[in-house]
XYZ file of C-alpha atoms in Angstrom:
655
model
C 119.387 37.783 50.507
C 116.322 38.001 52.720
C 117.926 35.748 55.325
C 121.030 37.960 55.300
C 119.093 41.129 56.166
C 117.179 39.280 58.878
C 120.426 38.145 60.512
C 121.837 41.694 60.323
C 118.736 43.102 62.017
C 118.986 40.579 64.846
C 122.645 41.521 65.416
C 121.759 45.237 65.605
C 118.902 44.527 68.034
C 121.237 42.435 70.234
C 123.852 45.194 70.340
C 121.252 47.831 71.268
C 119.952 45.578 74.059
C 123.451 45.192 75.467
C 124.030 48.953 75.409
C 120.708 49.742 77.112
C 121.242 47.089 79.786
C 124.758 48.407 80.483
C 123.408 51.944 80.905
C 120.772 50.715 83.329
C 123.326 48.826 85.453
C 125.641 51.854 85.466
C 122.813 54.137 86.562
C 121.740 51.719 89.270
C 125.255 51.392 90.740
C 125.897 55.147 90.907
C 126.136 56.594 94.479
C 122.709 57.626 95.694
C 121.978 61.048 97.108
C 120.973 60.885 100.725
C 117.372 61.883 101.306
C 117.376 65.201 103.106
C 114.679 66.156 105.550
C 113.451 69.548 104.403
C 112.470 71.681 107.354
C 110.273 74.600 106.378
C 111.563 77.830 107.840
C 108.989 80.177 109.296
C 109.176 83.386 107.320
C 108.535 86.896 108.550
C 105.190 86.933 106.749
C 104.024 83.806 108.606
C 104.700 85.192 112.071
C 102.189 87.306 113.916
C 101.503 90.057 114.186
C 102.383 90.306 110.498
C 101.920 94.060 110.733
C 103.235 94.839 114.230
C 102.379 98.075 115.971
C 105.034 100.800 115.567
C 106.358 101.100 119.110
C 109.324 103.010 120.571
C 112.526 101.048 120.001
C 115.519 100.759 122.266
C 118.657 101.537 120.275
C 121.168 100.400 119.208
C 119.660 97.550 117.181
C 122.383 95.670 115.330
C 120.245 94.541 112.391
C 118.975 98.087 111.877
C 122.495 99.487 111.942
C 123.547 96.959 109.298
C 120.575 97.911 107.083
C 121.447 101.610 107.319
C 125.078 100.845 106.469
C 123.848 99.085 103.318
C 121.846 102.186 102.375
C 124.957 104.288 102.953
C 126.944 102.071 100.567
C 124.089 102.060 98.017
C 123.826 105.852 97.822
C 127.569 106.466 97.992
C 128.085 104.120 95.045
C 125.305 105.902 93.106
C 127.205 109.187 93.013
C 128.692 109.927 89.571
C 131.155 112.759 89.019
C 129.442 113.823 85.793
C 125.734 113.018 85.867
C 124.950 112.724 89.594
C 127.476 114.697 91.668
C 125.423 115.144 94.874
C 122.953 113.088 96.915
C 121.373 113.824 100.295
C 119.079 111.380 102.077
C 117.341 111.041 105.426
C 115.394 108.261 107.180
C 112.775 108.912 109.869
C 111.114 106.399 112.155
C 108.215 107.577 114.319
C 109.293 111.001 115.598
C 113.049 110.539 115.207
C 115.652 110.909 112.504
C 117.134 107.436 112.238
C 119.905 108.215 109.761
C 121.025 110.841 107.286
C 123.696 110.652 104.628
C 125.246 113.151 102.230
C 127.506 112.211 99.347
C 129.468 113.858 96.537
C 129.991 117.583 96.049
C 127.658 120.574 96.133
C 129.445 122.320 93.246
C 130.685 120.151 90.387
C 132.674 123.075 88.940
C 134.747 123.595 92.098
C 137.329 120.867 92.877
C 137.479 122.045 96.492
C 133.697 122.023 96.959
C 132.436 120.525 100.196
C 129.958 117.674 100.523
C 126.285 118.539 100.893
C 124.576 118.367 104.279
C 121.045 118.343 105.707
C 120.705 122.079 105.007
C 121.808 121.899 101.370
C 119.001 123.081 99.073
C 117.720 120.999 96.137
C 114.843 121.557 93.738
C 112.183 118.968 94.620
C 110.289 119.084 91.297
C 106.995 117.135 91.462
C 107.244 116.687 95.228
C 105.660 120.140 95.015
C 102.380 118.342 94.180
C 102.146 117.255 97.824
C 101.318 120.840 98.782
C 98.191 121.393 96.631
C 96.990 118.054 98.015
C 97.601 119.178 101.592
C 95.729 122.376 100.802
C 92.728 120.403 99.518
C 92.608 118.151 102.583
C 93.090 121.025 105.002
C 90.259 123.051 103.437
C 88.060 119.942 103.520
C 88.938 119.255 107.162
C 88.123 122.868 108.068
C 84.763 122.687 106.263
C 85.674 125.211 103.570
C 85.396 122.473 100.946
C 82.214 120.442 101.356
C 83.522 117.222 99.866
C 86.694 115.837 98.340
C 84.444 114.654 95.537
C 83.019 118.083 94.752
C 83.097 118.674 90.991
C 85.571 121.223 89.732
C 82.647 123.123 88.178
C 81.471 124.052 91.677
C 84.533 126.298 92.069
C 85.102 127.182 88.406
C 81.717 127.573 86.744
C 83.257 128.340 83.348
C 85.205 125.067 83.271
C 84.280 122.774 80.389
C 86.184 120.094 78.506
C 85.223 117.459 75.971
C 84.954 113.874 77.158
C 84.672 111.648 74.085
C 85.698 108.477 75.920
C 83.014 108.293 78.593
C 79.402 108.948 79.479
C 79.941 110.665 82.807
C 79.260 114.198 81.560
C 76.120 116.062 82.521
C 73.945 115.939 85.626
C 72.814 112.669 87.164
C 69.429 111.351 86.112
C 66.502 112.349 88.283
C 64.453 109.302 87.309
C 62.859 107.441 90.183
C 64.390 104.296 88.726
C 67.878 105.604 89.407
C 69.242 103.746 92.439
C 72.021 106.189 93.162
C 73.330 109.416 91.728
C 76.330 109.265 89.486
C 79.464 110.614 91.218
C 80.927 113.844 89.854
C 83.084 113.105 86.832
C 85.996 115.478 87.294
C 86.237 115.846 91.055
C 88.807 117.558 93.272
C 90.038 114.232 94.661
C 90.491 112.798 91.174
C 92.485 115.855 90.149
C 94.832 115.297 93.096
C 95.102 111.564 92.359
C 96.168 111.495 88.691
C 92.833 109.995 87.598
C 91.109 113.159 86.360
C 91.764 112.420 82.692
C 93.098 115.952 82.187
C 96.003 116.205 79.716
C 99.571 116.311 80.991
C 100.008 119.920 79.866
C 97.788 122.579 78.356
C 97.571 122.541 74.585
C 100.407 124.456 72.922
C 102.202 125.145 76.220
C 105.238 123.875 78.078
C 106.135 123.996 81.771
C 107.417 127.567 81.389
C 104.039 128.953 80.274
C 103.313 132.165 82.166
C 99.578 132.533 81.576
C 96.897 132.734 84.257
C 94.110 130.431 85.411
C 91.398 132.080 83.312
C 93.549 131.630 80.209
C 94.070 127.980 81.181
C 90.301 127.433 81.493
C 89.783 128.974 78.038
C 92.383 126.643 76.529
C 90.703 123.634 78.131
C 87.325 124.465 76.591
C 88.586 123.292 73.222
C 90.617 120.398 74.623
C 89.666 116.761 75.400
C 90.070 114.440 78.340
C 92.596 111.699 77.585
C 90.690 109.232 79.775
C 87.236 109.020 81.320
C 87.648 110.470 84.863
C 88.217 107.878 87.561
C 88.960 105.028 85.147
C 92.659 105.294 84.322
C 95.898 106.530 85.877
C 97.246 109.380 83.767
C 99.879 111.871 84.905
C 98.774 115.498 84.681
C 100.560 118.690 85.677
C 97.497 120.627 84.555
C 95.346 118.977 87.248
C 97.546 120.135 90.134
C 98.126 123.662 88.886
C 94.407 124.087 88.204
C 93.477 122.610 91.603
C 95.917 124.808 93.526
C 95.094 128.072 91.780
C 91.303 127.641 91.790
C 91.145 126.594 95.470
C 93.355 129.521 96.428
C 91.334 132.082 94.478
C 87.802 130.775 95.032
C 88.018 129.294 98.554
C 90.818 131.055 100.450
C 90.760 134.402 98.692
C 94.549 134.527 98.488
C 97.266 133.170 96.195
C 98.434 129.574 96.479
C 102.035 130.230 97.490
C 101.073 132.608 100.302
C 98.576 130.067 101.645
C 101.176 127.258 101.622
C 103.752 129.431 103.356
C 101.362 130.503 106.111
C 99.473 127.236 106.693
C 102.120 124.587 106.060
C 105.704 125.838 105.929
C 105.446 128.160 108.945
C 103.506 125.614 111.013
C 106.111 122.918 110.380
C 109.011 125.388 110.633
C 110.228 124.444 107.176
C 112.420 127.527 106.951
C 114.413 126.432 103.885
C 111.495 125.389 101.712
C 109.695 127.604 99.250
C 109.025 128.647 95.673
C 111.247 131.644 94.810
C 114.898 130.853 94.022
C 116.387 134.030 95.433
C 120.154 134.702 95.233
C 120.490 133.698 98.885
C 118.761 130.364 98.250
C 120.892 129.739 95.155
C 124.072 130.080 97.239
C 122.848 127.235 99.434
C 121.971 124.921 96.545
C 123.694 121.863 95.175
C 124.232 122.605 91.494
C 122.006 120.543 89.217
C 123.428 118.977 86.075
C 122.283 117.118 82.961
C 123.595 113.646 82.175
C 126.525 115.122 80.221
C 127.646 117.195 83.197
C 126.351 120.486 81.835
C 124.865 122.802 84.449
C 121.062 122.956 84.352
C 119.357 126.384 84.348
C 116.991 127.251 87.188
C 113.797 127.613 85.213
C 110.749 129.425 86.575
C 107.713 127.249 85.867
C 105.210 130.090 85.659
C 101.575 128.924 85.913
C 102.800 125.369 86.563
C 104.634 126.426 89.751
C 102.265 124.459 92.077
C 103.134 121.286 90.144
C 106.932 121.480 90.360
C 108.567 124.783 91.345
C 109.518 124.172 94.989
C 112.889 123.666 96.658
C 113.766 122.152 100.044
C 116.344 120.364 102.206
C 116.426 116.917 103.808
C 116.045 118.560 107.233
C 112.793 120.236 106.162
C 111.566 117.115 104.339
C 112.027 115.137 107.565
C 109.600 117.529 109.288
C 107.093 117.064 106.469
C 107.393 113.265 106.625
C 106.725 113.233 110.359
C 103.648 115.403 109.850
C 102.360 113.090 107.110
C 103.000 110.033 109.286
C 100.941 111.623 112.049
C 103.573 111.223 114.757
C 102.678 114.694 116.032
C 98.901 114.407 115.782
C 97.111 117.565 114.718
C 100.206 119.525 113.723
C 98.996 119.714 110.151
C 96.007 117.381 109.677
C 93.973 115.118 111.954
C 94.858 111.443 111.937
C 91.607 110.428 110.258
C 92.275 112.958 107.496
C 95.810 111.618 107.039
C 94.422 108.083 106.830
C 92.129 109.182 104.010
C 95.001 110.905 102.250
C 97.148 107.736 102.423
C 94.440 105.472 100.998
C 95.002 104.235 97.416
C 92.459 105.610 94.942
C 92.817 103.381 91.894
C 94.869 100.400 90.773
C 96.797 101.401 87.667
C 97.297 99.623 84.351
C 100.552 97.781 83.684
C 102.026 100.610 81.599
C 101.899 103.122 84.451
C 104.941 103.621 86.704
C 103.142 102.576 89.913
C 100.822 99.756 90.940
C 98.279 102.186 92.395
C 97.732 105.912 92.557
C 96.772 108.025 95.550
C 96.497 111.692 96.485
C 99.072 112.547 95.151
C 101.027 109.336 95.587
C 102.502 106.608 93.461
C 101.974 103.446 95.519
C 103.809 100.134 95.272
C 103.930 97.176 97.629
C 107.022 95.752 99.310
C 106.950 92.921 101.844
C 103.176 93.299 102.124
C 103.387 97.009 102.986
C 102.189 99.908 100.848
C 105.137 102.166 100.060
C 103.573 105.564 99.415
C 105.896 107.815 97.451
C 106.119 110.889 95.269
C 108.865 111.138 92.679
C 109.972 114.324 90.994
C 112.344 115.005 88.122
C 113.169 118.420 86.690
C 116.115 119.778 84.692
C 119.217 118.996 86.752
C 117.417 117.532 89.774
C 115.565 114.442 90.985
C 113.804 113.764 94.287
C 111.699 111.157 96.088
C 109.680 111.434 99.288
C 108.451 108.019 100.421
C 106.512 106.675 103.399
C 105.488 103.333 104.855
C 102.538 104.563 106.954
C 101.941 101.284 108.824
C 105.526 101.344 110.087
C 105.748 105.124 110.657
C 108.818 104.932 108.416
C 109.936 107.492 105.851
C 112.799 108.071 103.433
C 113.664 111.155 101.356
C 116.351 111.156 98.673
C 117.317 114.475 97.027
C 119.653 114.438 94.018
C 121.526 117.053 92.011
C 121.744 115.326 88.651
C 119.970 112.514 86.838
C 118.176 109.736 88.714
C 120.053 106.394 88.352
C 118.435 104.394 85.545
C 119.991 101.028 86.386
C 118.103 100.541 89.642
C 115.431 102.108 91.849
C 117.553 103.172 94.787
C 114.500 103.961 96.939
C 112.984 100.486 96.516
C 116.425 98.961 97.114
C 116.797 100.956 100.322
C 113.409 99.714 101.547
C 114.407 96.137 100.774
C 117.033 96.604 103.510
C 114.888 98.645 105.878
C 111.409 97.118 105.987
C 112.273 93.559 107.155
C 114.513 94.711 110.002
C 112.078 97.397 111.189
C 109.223 94.867 111.160
C 111.309 92.388 113.160
C 112.410 95.105 115.578
C 108.777 96.052 116.276
C 107.762 92.425 116.632
C 110.627 91.595 118.991
C 110.036 94.626 121.202
C 108.057 93.890 124.348
C 104.760 95.688 123.917
C 103.706 98.070 126.656
C 100.128 97.040 127.375
C 97.961 99.070 129.702
C 96.234 97.358 132.647
C 92.733 98.437 133.724
C 92.481 100.693 136.784
C 90.413 98.035 138.560
C 90.668 94.508 137.115
C 88.197 92.956 139.580
C 85.021 93.395 137.495
C 86.532 91.518 134.567
C 87.947 88.486 136.335
C 85.995 85.279 135.971
C 85.044 82.380 133.748
C 83.139 82.667 130.465
C 81.960 80.213 127.867
C 80.928 80.039 124.257
C 78.058 77.541 123.810
C 79.497 75.319 126.527
C 82.200 74.203 124.093
C 85.031 76.688 124.575
C 85.764 78.266 127.944
C 87.720 81.342 128.880
C 89.299 82.328 132.154
C 90.042 86.031 132.466
C 92.641 86.824 135.071
C 95.356 89.304 135.943
C 98.923 88.711 134.777
C 101.962 89.529 136.885
C 102.252 92.985 135.275
C 98.595 93.824 135.980
C 97.499 93.297 132.358
C 94.326 91.291 131.762
C 94.890 87.932 130.048
C 92.335 85.507 128.653
C 93.156 81.807 128.671
C 91.154 79.363 126.545
C 90.432 75.847 127.695
C 87.903 73.070 127.284
C 87.696 69.701 125.515
C 87.881 71.094 121.989
C 90.621 73.604 122.777
C 92.727 71.001 124.614
C 92.736 68.689 121.613
C 93.273 71.268 118.862
C 95.137 74.336 120.149
C 98.785 74.018 121.262
C 99.166 75.045 124.887
C 101.449 78.002 124.127
C 98.744 79.532 121.885
C 95.888 79.502 124.380
C 96.610 82.748 126.219
C 95.656 86.110 124.760
C 96.573 89.445 126.310
C 94.114 92.339 126.452
C 95.275 95.947 126.198
C 93.058 98.331 128.189
C 91.726 101.254 126.135
C 88.853 102.629 128.222
C 86.144 101.437 130.561
C 85.067 97.918 129.480
C 86.930 98.212 126.179
C 90.133 96.281 125.467
C 92.207 95.418 122.423
C 93.285 91.881 121.591
C 97.058 91.515 121.257
C 98.871 88.484 119.865
C 102.539 88.451 120.753
C 105.484 86.390 119.552
C 105.621 83.467 118.844
C 102.056 83.407 117.509
C 101.782 82.385 113.838
C 99.520 84.368 111.526
C 97.449 81.253 110.869
C 96.739 78.793 113.643
C 96.090 75.292 112.316
C 93.223 73.192 113.668
C 93.548 69.792 111.997
C 92.312 70.474 108.444
C 91.121 74.005 109.244
C 92.882 77.199 110.246
C 92.066 80.477 111.973
C 93.571 83.799 110.941
C 95.095 85.419 114.005
C 96.385 88.206 111.770
C 92.783 89.260 111.174
C 92.031 89.223 114.904
C 95.154 90.984 116.158
C 94.382 94.497 117.472
C 90.627 94.000 117.267
C 88.327 95.374 119.936
C 87.224 93.273 122.896
C 84.199 94.817 124.606
C 82.454 93.898 127.855
C 78.765 94.784 127.624
C 76.669 95.831 130.595
C 73.927 93.378 131.575
C 70.792 95.437 132.300
C 67.453 94.847 134.004
C 65.216 94.552 130.954
C 67.616 92.947 128.444
C 65.871 94.854 125.700
C 67.627 96.417 122.755
C 66.371 99.874 123.671
C 67.569 99.739 127.287
C 70.544 97.492 126.724
C 73.181 99.812 128.099
C 71.437 100.883 131.314
C 73.835 99.952 134.140
C 72.677 98.257 137.302
C 74.329 98.503 140.672
C 75.645 95.596 142.617
C 73.531 96.539 145.631
C 70.309 96.249 143.647
C 71.508 92.965 142.202
C 72.094 91.456 145.616
C 68.666 92.559 146.820
C 67.018 90.905 143.818
C 69.049 87.759 144.269
C 68.211 87.550 147.967
C 64.488 87.703 147.156
C 64.660 84.212 145.660
C 64.685 81.346 148.186
C 67.946 79.466 148.102
C 69.438 81.682 145.419
C 71.255 84.350 147.385
C 73.939 81.997 148.700
C 74.812 80.702 145.274
C 74.714 84.138 143.670
C 76.970 85.615 146.304
C 79.380 82.802 145.551
C 79.429 83.779 141.892
C 80.226 87.323 142.901
C 83.099 86.391 145.168
C 84.735 83.340 143.658
C 83.328 81.374 140.719
C 85.311 78.239 141.598
C 83.686 78.072 145.032
C 80.283 77.630 143.439
C 80.428 73.862 143.235
C 83.749 72.182 144.074
C 82.847 68.960 142.252
C 82.500 70.780 138.944
C 85.714 71.570 137.107
C 84.350 74.774 135.581
C 81.971 77.370 136.876
C 79.024 79.113 135.227
C 79.831 81.852 132.761
C 78.928 85.328 133.893
C 78.364 88.751 132.426
C 79.961 91.754 134.079
C 78.994 95.300 134.912
C 81.128 98.220 135.915
C 80.917 97.045 139.504
C 81.125 93.261 139.278
C 79.758 90.003 137.926
C 75.991 89.941 138.242
C 74.365 87.157 136.233
C 74.866 83.558 135.218
C 74.894 83.189 131.455
C 75.390 79.479 130.776
C 76.940 76.484 132.498
C 78.225 72.983 132.177
C 75.456 70.453 131.455
C 76.650 68.390 134.436
C 75.605 70.975 137.040
C 72.938 69.646 139.405
C 69.498 70.658 138.019
C 68.362 72.310 141.260
C 71.471 74.420 141.482
C 71.190 75.346 137.804
C 67.561 76.380 138.129
C 68.279 78.428 141.230
C 71.087 80.331 139.562
C 69.090 80.995 136.432
C 66.179 82.114 138.552
C 68.454 84.638 140.235
C 69.659 85.897 136.885
C 66.120 86.037 135.527
C 64.906 88.028 138.479
C 67.761 90.475 138.013
C 66.817 91.089 134.432
C 63.070 90.626 134.233
C 61.390 88.881 137.203
C 59.691 85.613 136.259
C 57.950 83.002 138.415
C 60.165 80.143 139.534
C 57.608 77.693 138.133
C 58.628 78.675 134.587
C 62.155 77.385 135.087
C 62.131 73.666 134.360
C 65.447 71.855 134.806
C 66.734 70.053 131.746
C 69.750 67.758 132.209
C 71.011 68.342 128.679
C 70.988 72.123 128.588
C 70.753 73.043 132.254
C 67.395 74.748 131.767
C 64.653 75.011 129.175
C 65.520 78.332 127.541
C 62.156 78.553 125.760
C 60.664 79.874 128.993
C 63.305 82.548 129.489
C 63.904 83.579 125.872
C 63.587 87.232 126.820
C 67.008 86.922 128.449
C 68.496 86.358 124.995
C 71.327 84.323 126.434
C 73.076 83.678 123.169
C 72.834 87.261 121.974
C 74.412 88.467 125.205
C 77.102 85.848 124.948
C 77.934 86.838 121.414
C 78.134 90.473 122.413
C 80.534 89.594 125.180
C 83.235 88.975 122.604
C 83.862 91.870 120.287
C 86.030 90.015 117.804
C 85.951 86.866 115.690
C 84.991 84.238 118.235
C 81.366 84.446 117.147
C 78.886 86.388 115.089
C 75.564 85.981 116.816
C 72.280 87.840 116.510
C 68.947 87.921 118.233
């Protein structure tokens, strides 16, 4: 019996071996896939400049037209006869309206109703919160508000509220051990940024509450903050109504709506934007509806009017977007004020409806750009004003009905727009400004005798800087060695990397970020007589320089050569000494190739030394390795001057 089971096991093992071997042979004889060479495509994000400068575009641009057609299809398909009968939208780029579209019907109850247009009025709901924010920043810019971080108590001394979740109440400690004062807990900026911790609405009220500001402050005295100020994103209508009404009463001495009309709407000529839904305005409106198609009443929000009462049109919203983008500088706010207003305040928790919050923005990122937007939803209406400040791009969508729940049509629209606008800016030839007189800047410069730079004039008069030298020749591809310099003012330029520069330039195992260097400042510093920190910017004239140079035996000829043509200095040397420049011309040798003849090197350095701080020739001892012993002329601070010559990331030197 035992032998029988042994034989059976051997048979089973043999059969399994045959099956496994057959499978292996079958697998081996199957046709093999050809090995494909995968070529990595350079993406938009890898090209430089990654964030190109918004420049005027020459239309038509085919890719941009296609993107706008996609937005047209997107919004047209979003119209619903019952729950979203009307949509109006407009796109601005720089100071121009790029596209506008209007879909559906103004009046759902009238079969013959016409389509909306750019002058059709919609309620804009929480887009109204932009206006208390503009008021705050305008009063701050004008000096009527000392600081954006002033505590609310400064303007409403009877304001109190319980804060059980934090320890930021009360004055900052006056102990000498305190390193810095605690920032105000409930500040004006935090109120305008949805991080004040104030409740969404006043206790026992709704958006139709018709009380006054003093009554609101009394209600808050027995209320609590829902979050410690500045620590959490929390939406609050109370914060904006309180901010608007208190600033108007305590700082401007007028009511909020009058101030907005006089200081914002009239300045921007927003003639169809306001607060009061008069019979004339109602005749121009698209009728708002609920999701079941029922007409929505036009509620008056009472004390909460600053947080959501306003109405507007796409034509007026386009004017507001351009003002916020700063394309007409100073129309509403200065550019530096607008930059502050567009800066994110706090990154929000995952449960909030935006990645970050701003004043008064909800901020999300698309394609590496901050999309700054304000959404609003009120009975029968929905609206979004959105901006991409770095691209000077804006989109407003106004809706009569319920916002589509199945997709974010604004984000979808930007998924079409942003890539093509970025590529259009990158592909556009940049208009760089040449200096009035390029002569003082032309010459050869070096960084520690390792990397060399020739600055010359391009065919269009723009200054270009070409890198060369042993290390550059072996590491940097030839088409990435020339950098263009955009003239800003006397001795100040801006570095510009143009296509086809990558954002990261590889050097063997290392890489350099050109994205970080693009648009940085390149500054020529004046070389003065004392080379001291105190007198560092005193200019010297070329006449005085020549007199000083001529006083040194054998030096005037060489120095004059530096002034006229660096390459004529010594024909046998492939590169000339590096020089600093003044407003009137090159005046001093900074460093040179080690292979320069010692006598010539010493003579040139003696000339430079005499120009800066006269020193006896006997102190200059030639050294074949470094050209000269710098210990004896340390007061020249050669390396410090050389570092200062380049205002961006070539070097970071000190004294």
